[in-house]
Tab-separated table of C-alpha atoms in Angstrom:
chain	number	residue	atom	x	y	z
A	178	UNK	CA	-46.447	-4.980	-12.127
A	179	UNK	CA	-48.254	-8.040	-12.046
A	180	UNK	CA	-48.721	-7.981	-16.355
A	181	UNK	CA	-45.083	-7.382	-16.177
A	182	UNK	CA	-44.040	-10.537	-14.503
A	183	UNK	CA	-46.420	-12.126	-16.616
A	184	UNK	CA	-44.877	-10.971	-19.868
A	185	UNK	CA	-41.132	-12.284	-18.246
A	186	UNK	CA	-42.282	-15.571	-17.348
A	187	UNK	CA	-44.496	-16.150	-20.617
A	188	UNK	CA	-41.457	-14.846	-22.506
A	189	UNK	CA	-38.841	-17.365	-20.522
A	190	UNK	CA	-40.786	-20.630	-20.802
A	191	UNK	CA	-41.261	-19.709	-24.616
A	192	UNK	CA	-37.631	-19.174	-25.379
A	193	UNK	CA	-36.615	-22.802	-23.131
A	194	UNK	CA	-38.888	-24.090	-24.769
A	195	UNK	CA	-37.885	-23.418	-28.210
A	196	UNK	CA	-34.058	-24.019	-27.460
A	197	UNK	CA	-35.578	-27.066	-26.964
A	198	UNK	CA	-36.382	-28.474	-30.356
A	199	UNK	CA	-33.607	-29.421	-32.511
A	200	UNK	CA	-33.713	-27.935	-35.971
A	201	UNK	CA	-34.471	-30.931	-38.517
A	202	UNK	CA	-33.136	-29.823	-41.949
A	203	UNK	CA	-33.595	-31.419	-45.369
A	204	UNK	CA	-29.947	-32.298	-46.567
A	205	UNK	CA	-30.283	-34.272	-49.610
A	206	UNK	CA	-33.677	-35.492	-51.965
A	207	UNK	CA	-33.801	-37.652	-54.461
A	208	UNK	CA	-36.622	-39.220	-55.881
A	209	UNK	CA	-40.028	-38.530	-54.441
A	210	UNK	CA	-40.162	-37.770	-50.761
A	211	UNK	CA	-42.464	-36.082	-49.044
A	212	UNK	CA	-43.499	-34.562	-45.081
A	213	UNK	CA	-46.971	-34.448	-43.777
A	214	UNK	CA	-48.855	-31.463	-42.974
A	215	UNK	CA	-52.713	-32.181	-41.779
A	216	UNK	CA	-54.081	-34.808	-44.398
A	217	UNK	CA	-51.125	-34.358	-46.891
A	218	UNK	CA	-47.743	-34.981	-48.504
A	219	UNK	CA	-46.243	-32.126	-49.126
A	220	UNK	CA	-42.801	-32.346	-51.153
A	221	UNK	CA	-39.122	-32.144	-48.641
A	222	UNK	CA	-37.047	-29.609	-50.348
A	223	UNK	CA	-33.787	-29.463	-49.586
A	224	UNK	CA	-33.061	-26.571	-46.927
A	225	UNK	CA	-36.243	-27.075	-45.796
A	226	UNK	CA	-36.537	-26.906	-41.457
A	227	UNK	CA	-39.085	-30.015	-40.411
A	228	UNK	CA	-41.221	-29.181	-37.298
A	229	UNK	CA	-40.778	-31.524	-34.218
A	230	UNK	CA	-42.842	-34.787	-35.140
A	231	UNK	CA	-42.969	-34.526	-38.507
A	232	UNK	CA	-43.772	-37.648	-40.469
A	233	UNK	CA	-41.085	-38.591	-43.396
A	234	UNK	CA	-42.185	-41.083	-46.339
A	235	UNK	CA	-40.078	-42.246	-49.443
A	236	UNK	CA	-41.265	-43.330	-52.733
A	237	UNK	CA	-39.795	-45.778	-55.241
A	238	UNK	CA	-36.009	-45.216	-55.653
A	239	UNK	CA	-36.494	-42.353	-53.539
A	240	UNK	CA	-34.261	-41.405	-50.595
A	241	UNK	CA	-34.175	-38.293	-48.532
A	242	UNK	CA	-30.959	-37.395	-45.629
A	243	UNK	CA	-32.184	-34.997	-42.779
A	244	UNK	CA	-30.123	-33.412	-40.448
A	245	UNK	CA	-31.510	-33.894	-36.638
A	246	UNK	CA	-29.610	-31.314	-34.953
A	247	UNK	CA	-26.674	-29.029	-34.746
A	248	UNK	CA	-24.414	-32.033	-33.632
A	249	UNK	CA	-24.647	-33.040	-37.321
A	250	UNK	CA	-26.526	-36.045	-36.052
A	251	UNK	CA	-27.956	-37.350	-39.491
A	252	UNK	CA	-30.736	-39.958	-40.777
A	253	UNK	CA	-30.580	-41.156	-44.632
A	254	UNK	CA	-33.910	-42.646	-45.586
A	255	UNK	CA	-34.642	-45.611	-48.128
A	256	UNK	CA	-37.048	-46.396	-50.710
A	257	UNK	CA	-40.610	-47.078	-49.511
A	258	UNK	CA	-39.950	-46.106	-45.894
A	259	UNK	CA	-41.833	-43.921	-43.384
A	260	UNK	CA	-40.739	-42.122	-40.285
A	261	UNK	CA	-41.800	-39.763	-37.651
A	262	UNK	CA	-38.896	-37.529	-36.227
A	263	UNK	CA	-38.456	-36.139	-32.642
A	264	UNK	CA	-35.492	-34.288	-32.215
A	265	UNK	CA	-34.130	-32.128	-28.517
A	266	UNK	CA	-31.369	-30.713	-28.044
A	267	UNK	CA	-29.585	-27.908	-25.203
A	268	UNK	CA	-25.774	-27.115	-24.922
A	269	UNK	CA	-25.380	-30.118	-22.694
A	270	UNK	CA	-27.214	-32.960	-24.504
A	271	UNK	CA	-29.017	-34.054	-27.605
A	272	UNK	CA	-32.388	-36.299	-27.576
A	273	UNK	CA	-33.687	-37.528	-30.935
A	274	UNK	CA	-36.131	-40.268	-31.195
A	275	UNK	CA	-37.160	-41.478	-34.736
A	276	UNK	CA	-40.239	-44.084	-35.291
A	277	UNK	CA	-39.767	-46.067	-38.025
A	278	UNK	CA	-43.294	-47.507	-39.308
A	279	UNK	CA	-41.839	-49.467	-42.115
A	280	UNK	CA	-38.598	-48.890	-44.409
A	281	UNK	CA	-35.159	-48.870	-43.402
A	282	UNK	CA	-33.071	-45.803	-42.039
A	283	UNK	CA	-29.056	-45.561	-41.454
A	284	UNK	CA	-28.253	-43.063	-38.511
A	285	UNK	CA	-25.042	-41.564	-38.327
A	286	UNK	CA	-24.232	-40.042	-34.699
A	287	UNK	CA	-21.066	-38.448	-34.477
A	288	UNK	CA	-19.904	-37.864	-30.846
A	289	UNK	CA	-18.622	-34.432	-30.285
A	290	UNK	CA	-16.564	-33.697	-26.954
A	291	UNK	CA	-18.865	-34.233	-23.482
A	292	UNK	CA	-22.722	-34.084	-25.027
A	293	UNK	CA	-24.638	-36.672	-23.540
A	294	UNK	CA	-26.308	-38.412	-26.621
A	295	UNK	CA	-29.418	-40.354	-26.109
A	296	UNK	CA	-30.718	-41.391	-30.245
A	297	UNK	CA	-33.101	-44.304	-30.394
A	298	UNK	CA	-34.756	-45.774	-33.475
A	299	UNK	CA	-38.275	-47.587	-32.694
A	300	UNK	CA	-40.572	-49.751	-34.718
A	301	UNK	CA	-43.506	-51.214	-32.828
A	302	UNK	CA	-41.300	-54.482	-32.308
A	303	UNK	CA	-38.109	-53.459	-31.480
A	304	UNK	CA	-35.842	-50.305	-30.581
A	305	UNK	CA	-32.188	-49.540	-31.398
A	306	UNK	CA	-30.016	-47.546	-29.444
A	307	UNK	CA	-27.119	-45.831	-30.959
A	308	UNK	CA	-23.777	-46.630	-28.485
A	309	UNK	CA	-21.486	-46.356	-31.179
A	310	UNK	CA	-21.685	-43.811	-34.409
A	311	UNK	CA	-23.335	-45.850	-37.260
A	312	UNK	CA	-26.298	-48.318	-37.551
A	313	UNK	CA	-29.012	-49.437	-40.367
A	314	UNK	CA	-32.233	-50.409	-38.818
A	315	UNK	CA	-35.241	-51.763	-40.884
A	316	UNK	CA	-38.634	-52.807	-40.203
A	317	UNK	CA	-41.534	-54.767	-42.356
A	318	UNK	CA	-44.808	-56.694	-41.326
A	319	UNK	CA	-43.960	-59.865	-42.198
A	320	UNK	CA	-39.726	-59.684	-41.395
A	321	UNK	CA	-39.991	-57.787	-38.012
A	322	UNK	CA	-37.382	-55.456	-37.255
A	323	UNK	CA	-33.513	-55.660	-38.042
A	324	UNK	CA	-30.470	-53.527	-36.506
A	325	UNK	CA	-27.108	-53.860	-37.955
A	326	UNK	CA	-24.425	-52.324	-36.587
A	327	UNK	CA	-21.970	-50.023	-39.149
A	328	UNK	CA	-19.833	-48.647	-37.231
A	329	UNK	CA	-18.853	-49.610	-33.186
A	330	UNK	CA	-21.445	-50.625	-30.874
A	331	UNK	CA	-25.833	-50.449	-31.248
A	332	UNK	CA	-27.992	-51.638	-28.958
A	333	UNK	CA	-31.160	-54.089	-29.804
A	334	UNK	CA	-34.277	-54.527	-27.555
A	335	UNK	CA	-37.070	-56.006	-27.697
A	336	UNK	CA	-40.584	-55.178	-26.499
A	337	UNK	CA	-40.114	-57.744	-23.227
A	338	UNK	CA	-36.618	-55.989	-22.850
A	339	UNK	CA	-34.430	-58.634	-24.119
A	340	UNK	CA	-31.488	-56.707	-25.133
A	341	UNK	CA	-28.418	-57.363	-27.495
A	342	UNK	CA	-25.093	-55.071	-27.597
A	343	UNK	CA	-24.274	-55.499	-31.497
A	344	UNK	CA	-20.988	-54.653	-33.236
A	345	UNK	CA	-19.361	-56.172	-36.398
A	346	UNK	CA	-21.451	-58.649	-37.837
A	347	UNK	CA	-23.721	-59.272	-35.130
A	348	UNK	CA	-27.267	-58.584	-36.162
A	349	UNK	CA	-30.362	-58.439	-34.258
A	350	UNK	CA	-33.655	-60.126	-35.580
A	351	UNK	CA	-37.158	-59.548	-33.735
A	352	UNK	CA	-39.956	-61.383	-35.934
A	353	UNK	CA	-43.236	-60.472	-35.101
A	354	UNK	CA	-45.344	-62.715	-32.349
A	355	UNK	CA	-41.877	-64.151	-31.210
A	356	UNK	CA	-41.260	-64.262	-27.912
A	357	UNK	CA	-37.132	-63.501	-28.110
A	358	UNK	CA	-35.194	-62.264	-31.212
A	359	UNK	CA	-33.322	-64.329	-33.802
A	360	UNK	CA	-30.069	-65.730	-33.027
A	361	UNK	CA	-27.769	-62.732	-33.322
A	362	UNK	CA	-24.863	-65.014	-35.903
A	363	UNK	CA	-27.557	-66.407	-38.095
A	364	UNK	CA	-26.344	-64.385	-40.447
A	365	UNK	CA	-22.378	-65.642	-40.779
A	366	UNK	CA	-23.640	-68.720	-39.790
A	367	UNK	CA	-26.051	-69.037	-43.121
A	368	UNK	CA	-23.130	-67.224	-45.015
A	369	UNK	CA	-20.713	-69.678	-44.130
A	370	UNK	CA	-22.535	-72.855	-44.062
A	371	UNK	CA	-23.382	-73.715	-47.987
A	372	UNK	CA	-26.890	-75.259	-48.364
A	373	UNK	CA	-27.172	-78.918	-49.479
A	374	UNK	CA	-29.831	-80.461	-50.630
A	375	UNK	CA	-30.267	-84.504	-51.874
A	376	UNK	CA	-27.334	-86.527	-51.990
A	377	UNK	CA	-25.017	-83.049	-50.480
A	378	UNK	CA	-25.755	-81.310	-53.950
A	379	UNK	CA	-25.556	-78.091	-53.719
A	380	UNK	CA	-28.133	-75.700	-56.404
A	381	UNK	CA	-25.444	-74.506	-58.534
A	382	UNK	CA	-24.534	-78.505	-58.487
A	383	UNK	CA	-28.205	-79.208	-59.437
A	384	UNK	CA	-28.480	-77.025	-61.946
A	385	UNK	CA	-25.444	-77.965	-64.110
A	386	UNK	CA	-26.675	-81.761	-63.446
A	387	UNK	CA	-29.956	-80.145	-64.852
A	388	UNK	CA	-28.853	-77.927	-67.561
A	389	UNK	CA	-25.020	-78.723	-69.079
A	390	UNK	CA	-24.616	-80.751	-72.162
A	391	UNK	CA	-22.277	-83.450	-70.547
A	392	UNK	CA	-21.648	-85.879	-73.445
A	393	UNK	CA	-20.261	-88.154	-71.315
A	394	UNK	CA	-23.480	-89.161	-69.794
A	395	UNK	CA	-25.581	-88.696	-72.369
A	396	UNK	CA	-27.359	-91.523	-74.058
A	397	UNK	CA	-25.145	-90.711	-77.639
A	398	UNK	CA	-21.968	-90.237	-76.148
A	399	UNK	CA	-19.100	-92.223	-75.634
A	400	UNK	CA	-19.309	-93.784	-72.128
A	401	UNK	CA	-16.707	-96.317	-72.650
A	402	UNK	CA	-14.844	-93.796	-69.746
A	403	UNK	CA	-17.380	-94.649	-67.274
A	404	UNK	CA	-16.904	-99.071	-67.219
A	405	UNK	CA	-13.828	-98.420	-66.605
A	406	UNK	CA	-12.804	-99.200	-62.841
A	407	UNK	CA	-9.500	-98.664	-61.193
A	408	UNK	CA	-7.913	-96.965	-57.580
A	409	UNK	CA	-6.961	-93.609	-57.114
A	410	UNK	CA	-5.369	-91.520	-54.431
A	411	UNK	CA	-7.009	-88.581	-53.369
A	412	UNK	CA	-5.795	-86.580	-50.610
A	413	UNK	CA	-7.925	-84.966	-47.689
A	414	UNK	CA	-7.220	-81.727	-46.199
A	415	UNK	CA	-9.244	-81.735	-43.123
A	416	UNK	CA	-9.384	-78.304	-40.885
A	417	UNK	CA	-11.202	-77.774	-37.810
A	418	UNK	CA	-12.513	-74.278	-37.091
B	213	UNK	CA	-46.401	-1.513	-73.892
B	214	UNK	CA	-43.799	-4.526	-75.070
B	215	UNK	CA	-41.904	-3.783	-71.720
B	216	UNK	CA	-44.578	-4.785	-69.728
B	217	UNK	CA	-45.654	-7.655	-71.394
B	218	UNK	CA	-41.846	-9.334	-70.987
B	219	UNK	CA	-41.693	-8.366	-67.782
B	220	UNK	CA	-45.369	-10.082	-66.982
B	221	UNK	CA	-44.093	-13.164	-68.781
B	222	UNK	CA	-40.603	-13.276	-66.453
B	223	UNK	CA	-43.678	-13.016	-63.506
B	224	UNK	CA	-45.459	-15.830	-64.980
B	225	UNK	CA	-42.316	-18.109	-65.389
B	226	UNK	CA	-40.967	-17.106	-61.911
B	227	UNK	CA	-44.501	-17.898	-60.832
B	228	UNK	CA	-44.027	-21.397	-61.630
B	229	UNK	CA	-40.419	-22.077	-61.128
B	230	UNK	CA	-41.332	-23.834	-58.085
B	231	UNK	CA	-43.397	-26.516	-59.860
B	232	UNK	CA	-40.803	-27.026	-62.139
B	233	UNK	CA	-37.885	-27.656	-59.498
B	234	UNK	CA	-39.671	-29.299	-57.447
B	235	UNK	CA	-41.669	-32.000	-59.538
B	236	UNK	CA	-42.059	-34.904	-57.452
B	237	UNK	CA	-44.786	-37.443	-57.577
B	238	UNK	CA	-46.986	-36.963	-54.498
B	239	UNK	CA	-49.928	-38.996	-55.922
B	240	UNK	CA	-47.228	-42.358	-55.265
B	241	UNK	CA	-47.010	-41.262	-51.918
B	242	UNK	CA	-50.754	-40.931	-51.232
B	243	UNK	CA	-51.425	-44.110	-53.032
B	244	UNK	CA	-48.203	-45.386	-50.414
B	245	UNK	CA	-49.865	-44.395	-46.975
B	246	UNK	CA	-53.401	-45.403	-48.420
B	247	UNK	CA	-51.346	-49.522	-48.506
B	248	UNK	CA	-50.654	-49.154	-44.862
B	249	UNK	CA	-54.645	-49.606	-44.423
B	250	UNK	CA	-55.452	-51.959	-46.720
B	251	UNK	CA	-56.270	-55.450	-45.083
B	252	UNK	CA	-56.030	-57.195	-48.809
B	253	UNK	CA	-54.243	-55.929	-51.728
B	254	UNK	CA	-55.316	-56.438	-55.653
B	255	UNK	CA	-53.322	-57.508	-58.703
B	256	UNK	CA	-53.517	-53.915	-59.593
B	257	UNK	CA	-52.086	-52.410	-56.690
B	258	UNK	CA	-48.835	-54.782	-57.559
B	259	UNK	CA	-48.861	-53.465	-60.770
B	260	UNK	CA	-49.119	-49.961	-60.112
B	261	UNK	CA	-45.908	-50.178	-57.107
B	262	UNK	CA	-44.062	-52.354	-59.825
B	263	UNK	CA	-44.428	-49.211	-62.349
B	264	UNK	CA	-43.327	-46.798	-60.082
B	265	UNK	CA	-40.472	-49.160	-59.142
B	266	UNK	CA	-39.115	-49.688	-63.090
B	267	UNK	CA	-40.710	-46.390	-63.862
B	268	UNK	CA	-42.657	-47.273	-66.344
B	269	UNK	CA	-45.923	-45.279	-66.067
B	270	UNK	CA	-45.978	-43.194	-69.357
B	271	UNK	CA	-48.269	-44.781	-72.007
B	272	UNK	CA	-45.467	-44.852	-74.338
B	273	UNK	CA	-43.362	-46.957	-72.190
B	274	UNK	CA	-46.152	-49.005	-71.129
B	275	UNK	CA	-46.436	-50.344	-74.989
B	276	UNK	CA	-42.751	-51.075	-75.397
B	277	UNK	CA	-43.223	-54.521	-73.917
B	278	UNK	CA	-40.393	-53.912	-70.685
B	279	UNK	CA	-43.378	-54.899	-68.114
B	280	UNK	CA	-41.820	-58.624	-67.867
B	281	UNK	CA	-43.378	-58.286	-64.163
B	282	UNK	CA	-46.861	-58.539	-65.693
B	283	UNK	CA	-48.727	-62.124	-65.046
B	284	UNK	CA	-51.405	-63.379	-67.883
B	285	UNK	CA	-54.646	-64.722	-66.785
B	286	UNK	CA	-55.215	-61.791	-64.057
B	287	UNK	CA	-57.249	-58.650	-64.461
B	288	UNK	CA	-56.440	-55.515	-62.100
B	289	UNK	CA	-59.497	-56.324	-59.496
B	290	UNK	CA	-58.343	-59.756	-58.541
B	291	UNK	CA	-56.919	-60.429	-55.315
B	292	UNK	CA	-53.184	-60.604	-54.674
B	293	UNK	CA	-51.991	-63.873	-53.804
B	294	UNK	CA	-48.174	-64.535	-52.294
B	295	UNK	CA	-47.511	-66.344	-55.135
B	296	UNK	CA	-48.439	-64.241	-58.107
B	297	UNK	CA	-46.854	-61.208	-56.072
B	298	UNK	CA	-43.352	-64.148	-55.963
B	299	UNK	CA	-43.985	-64.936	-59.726
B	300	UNK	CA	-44.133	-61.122	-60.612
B	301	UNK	CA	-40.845	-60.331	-58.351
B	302	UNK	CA	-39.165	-63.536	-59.700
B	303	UNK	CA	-39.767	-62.642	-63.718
B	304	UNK	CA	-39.030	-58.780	-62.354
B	305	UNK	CA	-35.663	-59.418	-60.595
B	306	UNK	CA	-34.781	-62.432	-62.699
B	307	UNK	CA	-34.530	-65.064	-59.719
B	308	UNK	CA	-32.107	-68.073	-59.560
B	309	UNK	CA	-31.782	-70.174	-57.008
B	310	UNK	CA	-34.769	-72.274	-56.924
B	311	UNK	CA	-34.524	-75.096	-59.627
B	312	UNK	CA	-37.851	-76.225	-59.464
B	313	UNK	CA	-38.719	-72.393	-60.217
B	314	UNK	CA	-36.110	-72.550	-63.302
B	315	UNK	CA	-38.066	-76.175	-64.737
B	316	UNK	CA	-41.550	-74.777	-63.763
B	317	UNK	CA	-41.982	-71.323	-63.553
B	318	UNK	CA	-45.428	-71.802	-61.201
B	319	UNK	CA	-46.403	-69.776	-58.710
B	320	UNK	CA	-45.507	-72.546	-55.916
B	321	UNK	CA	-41.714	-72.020	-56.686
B	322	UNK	CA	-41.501	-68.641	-57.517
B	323	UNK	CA	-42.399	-68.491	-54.107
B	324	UNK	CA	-39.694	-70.645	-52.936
B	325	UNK	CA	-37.450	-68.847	-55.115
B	326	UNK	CA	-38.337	-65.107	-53.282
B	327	UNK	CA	-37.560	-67.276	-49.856
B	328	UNK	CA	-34.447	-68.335	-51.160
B	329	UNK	CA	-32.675	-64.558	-52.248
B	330	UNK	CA	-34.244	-63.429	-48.999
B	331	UNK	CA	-36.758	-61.665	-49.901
B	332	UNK	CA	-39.995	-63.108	-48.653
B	333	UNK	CA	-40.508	-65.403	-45.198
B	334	UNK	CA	-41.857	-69.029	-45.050
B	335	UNK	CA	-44.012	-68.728	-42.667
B	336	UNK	CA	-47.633	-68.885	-44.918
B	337	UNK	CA	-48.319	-70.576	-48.456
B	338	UNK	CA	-48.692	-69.153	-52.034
B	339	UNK	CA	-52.002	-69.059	-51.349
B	340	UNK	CA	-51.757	-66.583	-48.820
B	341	UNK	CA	-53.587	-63.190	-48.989
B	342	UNK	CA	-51.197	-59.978	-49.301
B	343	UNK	CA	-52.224	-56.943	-46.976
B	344	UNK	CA	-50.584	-53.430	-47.912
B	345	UNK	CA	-48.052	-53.609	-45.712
B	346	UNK	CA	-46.412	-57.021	-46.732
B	347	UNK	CA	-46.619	-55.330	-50.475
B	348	UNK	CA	-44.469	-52.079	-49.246
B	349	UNK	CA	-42.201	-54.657	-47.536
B	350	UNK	CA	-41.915	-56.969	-50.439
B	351	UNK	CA	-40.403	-53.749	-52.625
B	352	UNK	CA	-38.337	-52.238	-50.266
B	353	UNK	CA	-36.968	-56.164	-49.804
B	354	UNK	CA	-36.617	-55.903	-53.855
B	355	UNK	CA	-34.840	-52.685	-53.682
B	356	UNK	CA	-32.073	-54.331	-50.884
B	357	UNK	CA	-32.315	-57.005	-53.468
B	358	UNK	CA	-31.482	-54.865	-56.293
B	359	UNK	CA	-28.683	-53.106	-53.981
B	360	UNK	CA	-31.054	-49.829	-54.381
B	361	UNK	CA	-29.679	-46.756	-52.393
């Protein structure tokens, strides 16, 4: 009686426990990529199921997509990038936790009807939390970590819990040994600000000073143009943001 | 007798049919996760990544001349310096944006010129020892670069 109950309970915790564990599938390969098993990198093949924890790594121009669970809950991962994967899932909620030691990813987390959805990307900087259905994050030694939003809202924090809700072009920045991230606009701002540089030349400015054959100037040339003084109306459009 | 011998070749093939699908180039990888440890990197190590990247690593392709990421003056053993990794990336990717890079083509502005396009932080000097992880960076920032997948 007693080896009886035994056998019930061993065999209920092992099925929980298995629907546990999402199944992690190999969707798409393209270059080199490769999982580990023990002390080696093993080749993904495409169909292949990844155990829970299994560490990902691209080569160069390499990619691999892997499916996280049955909530089509996907990660597409770049050149030169490594990962570990943790992936849970039960009818009423999906858990999937991916550490990104350096690389870039782009999640894409459908929402499907009432399953709670907890996904969260890591480096040892930073971690992104997925509020919306799309987001790119990347990590490097020297850069830190960057999230940028694709699609609705993603969450940034940093490791002192400084936290950012991201959406459109909002990106967030955590260098390493800073206290707080990057300004979260720097981008627009640096893509809508040109930079000048001695006497408000811009480069492409400096480099046709530097490189065109203006005859005008030049020593041969005619320059009669340029003793010649005069006044000349120039209008000014002036707008303010 | 001829029976069996087709029908051990078709064994033989089917044997390796895996190796031929699946040929992917684990010893990159290897040499990839052996980087993450590395407190200093070499000129060779650069090279090596760079060959994968334009892949370039047959002997044949080697001689054609294409390396235009290769710097004169080094041999493989030397220690990687931020600037000759920015002076390989800069002849690699073809960087603008930097004049004094365009006039001088030093390692100094090369430098400036990776800062520039984004792809490498001012926060050291030319001079700066590379570790193995700021190398892995430095090509997957040259892949964004490049607008790679």
């Amino acid at each position: 009686m007693k080896l009886l109950r035994l056998t019930i309970i061993s065999l209920s915790i092992f099925f929980l426990t298995a629907a546990l564990h999402a199944e992690i599938t190999v969707i798409k390969v393209t270059g080199s990529a490769a999982y580990r098993q023990g002390k080696k990198w093993l080749p993904l093949k495409v169909g292949q199921k990844l155990p829970e924890g299994v560490k990902v790594s691209t080569g160069a121009n390499s990619s691999a997509e892997l499916k996280l669970n049955s909530q089509n809950h996907s990660v597409s991962i770049k050149p030169f990038t490594m990962i570990q994967v943790y992936s849970k899932e039960s009818k009423t909620d999906t858990n999937t936790h991916i550490g990104l030691k350096r690389g870039a990813i782009h999640a894409k987390v459908p929402r499907k009807g009432n399953i709670k959805t907890i996904f969260k990307v890591s480096s040892p900087i930073a971690t992104s939390s997925v509020r919306g259905t799309e987001h790119k994050t990347s990590h490097g030694h020297s850069f830190g970590t960057g999230i940028n939003p694709q699609i609705n809202t993603t969450q940034g924090t940093n490791r002192h819990g400084k936290t950012f809700y991201l959406s459109g072009n909002l990106k967030f920045h955590q260098r390493p040994n800073h206290g707080v991230p990057l300004y979260i606009l720097l981008g627009s701002r640096n893509k809508s600000f040109a930079r000048v540089f001695g006497h408000g030349l811009t480069p492409d400015e400096i480099a046709s000073m530097l490189y065109s054959d203006d005859q005008t100037g030049s020593a041969g040339g005619d320059t009669s143009i340029l003793q010649q003084h005069g006044l000349a109306k120039v209008n000014i459009g002036i707008t303010f943001p | 007798m001829k029976k069996k011998s087709v029908m051990f070749l078709f064994i033989v093939l089917l044997s390796f049919f895996p190796v031929f699908t699946f040929s992917q180039d684990m010893t990159q990888l290897e040499f990839m996760s052996e980087l993450d440890d590395k407190t200093a990197v070499t000129y060779g190590d650069a090279v090596k990544l760079f060959r994968y990247q334009t892949g370039i690593v047959s002997a044949k392709k080697k001689s054609s001349g294409a390396e235009i990421f290769m710097l004169e003056g080094y041999s493989e053993s030397d220690t990687l310096t931020r600037g000759m990794a920015a002076l390989m990336t800069a002849q690699y990717l073809d960087l603008g944006g930097s004049i004094m890079y365009l006039v001088f083509g030093m390692e100094r502005y090369a430098y400036r010129a990776c800062i520039d396009n984004g792809i490498m932080i001012s926060d050291g000097s030319e001079n700066d020892i590379l570790n193995g992880p700021e190398l892995l960076e430095l090509f997957s920032k040259i892949d964004e670069y490049k607008g790679g997948e």
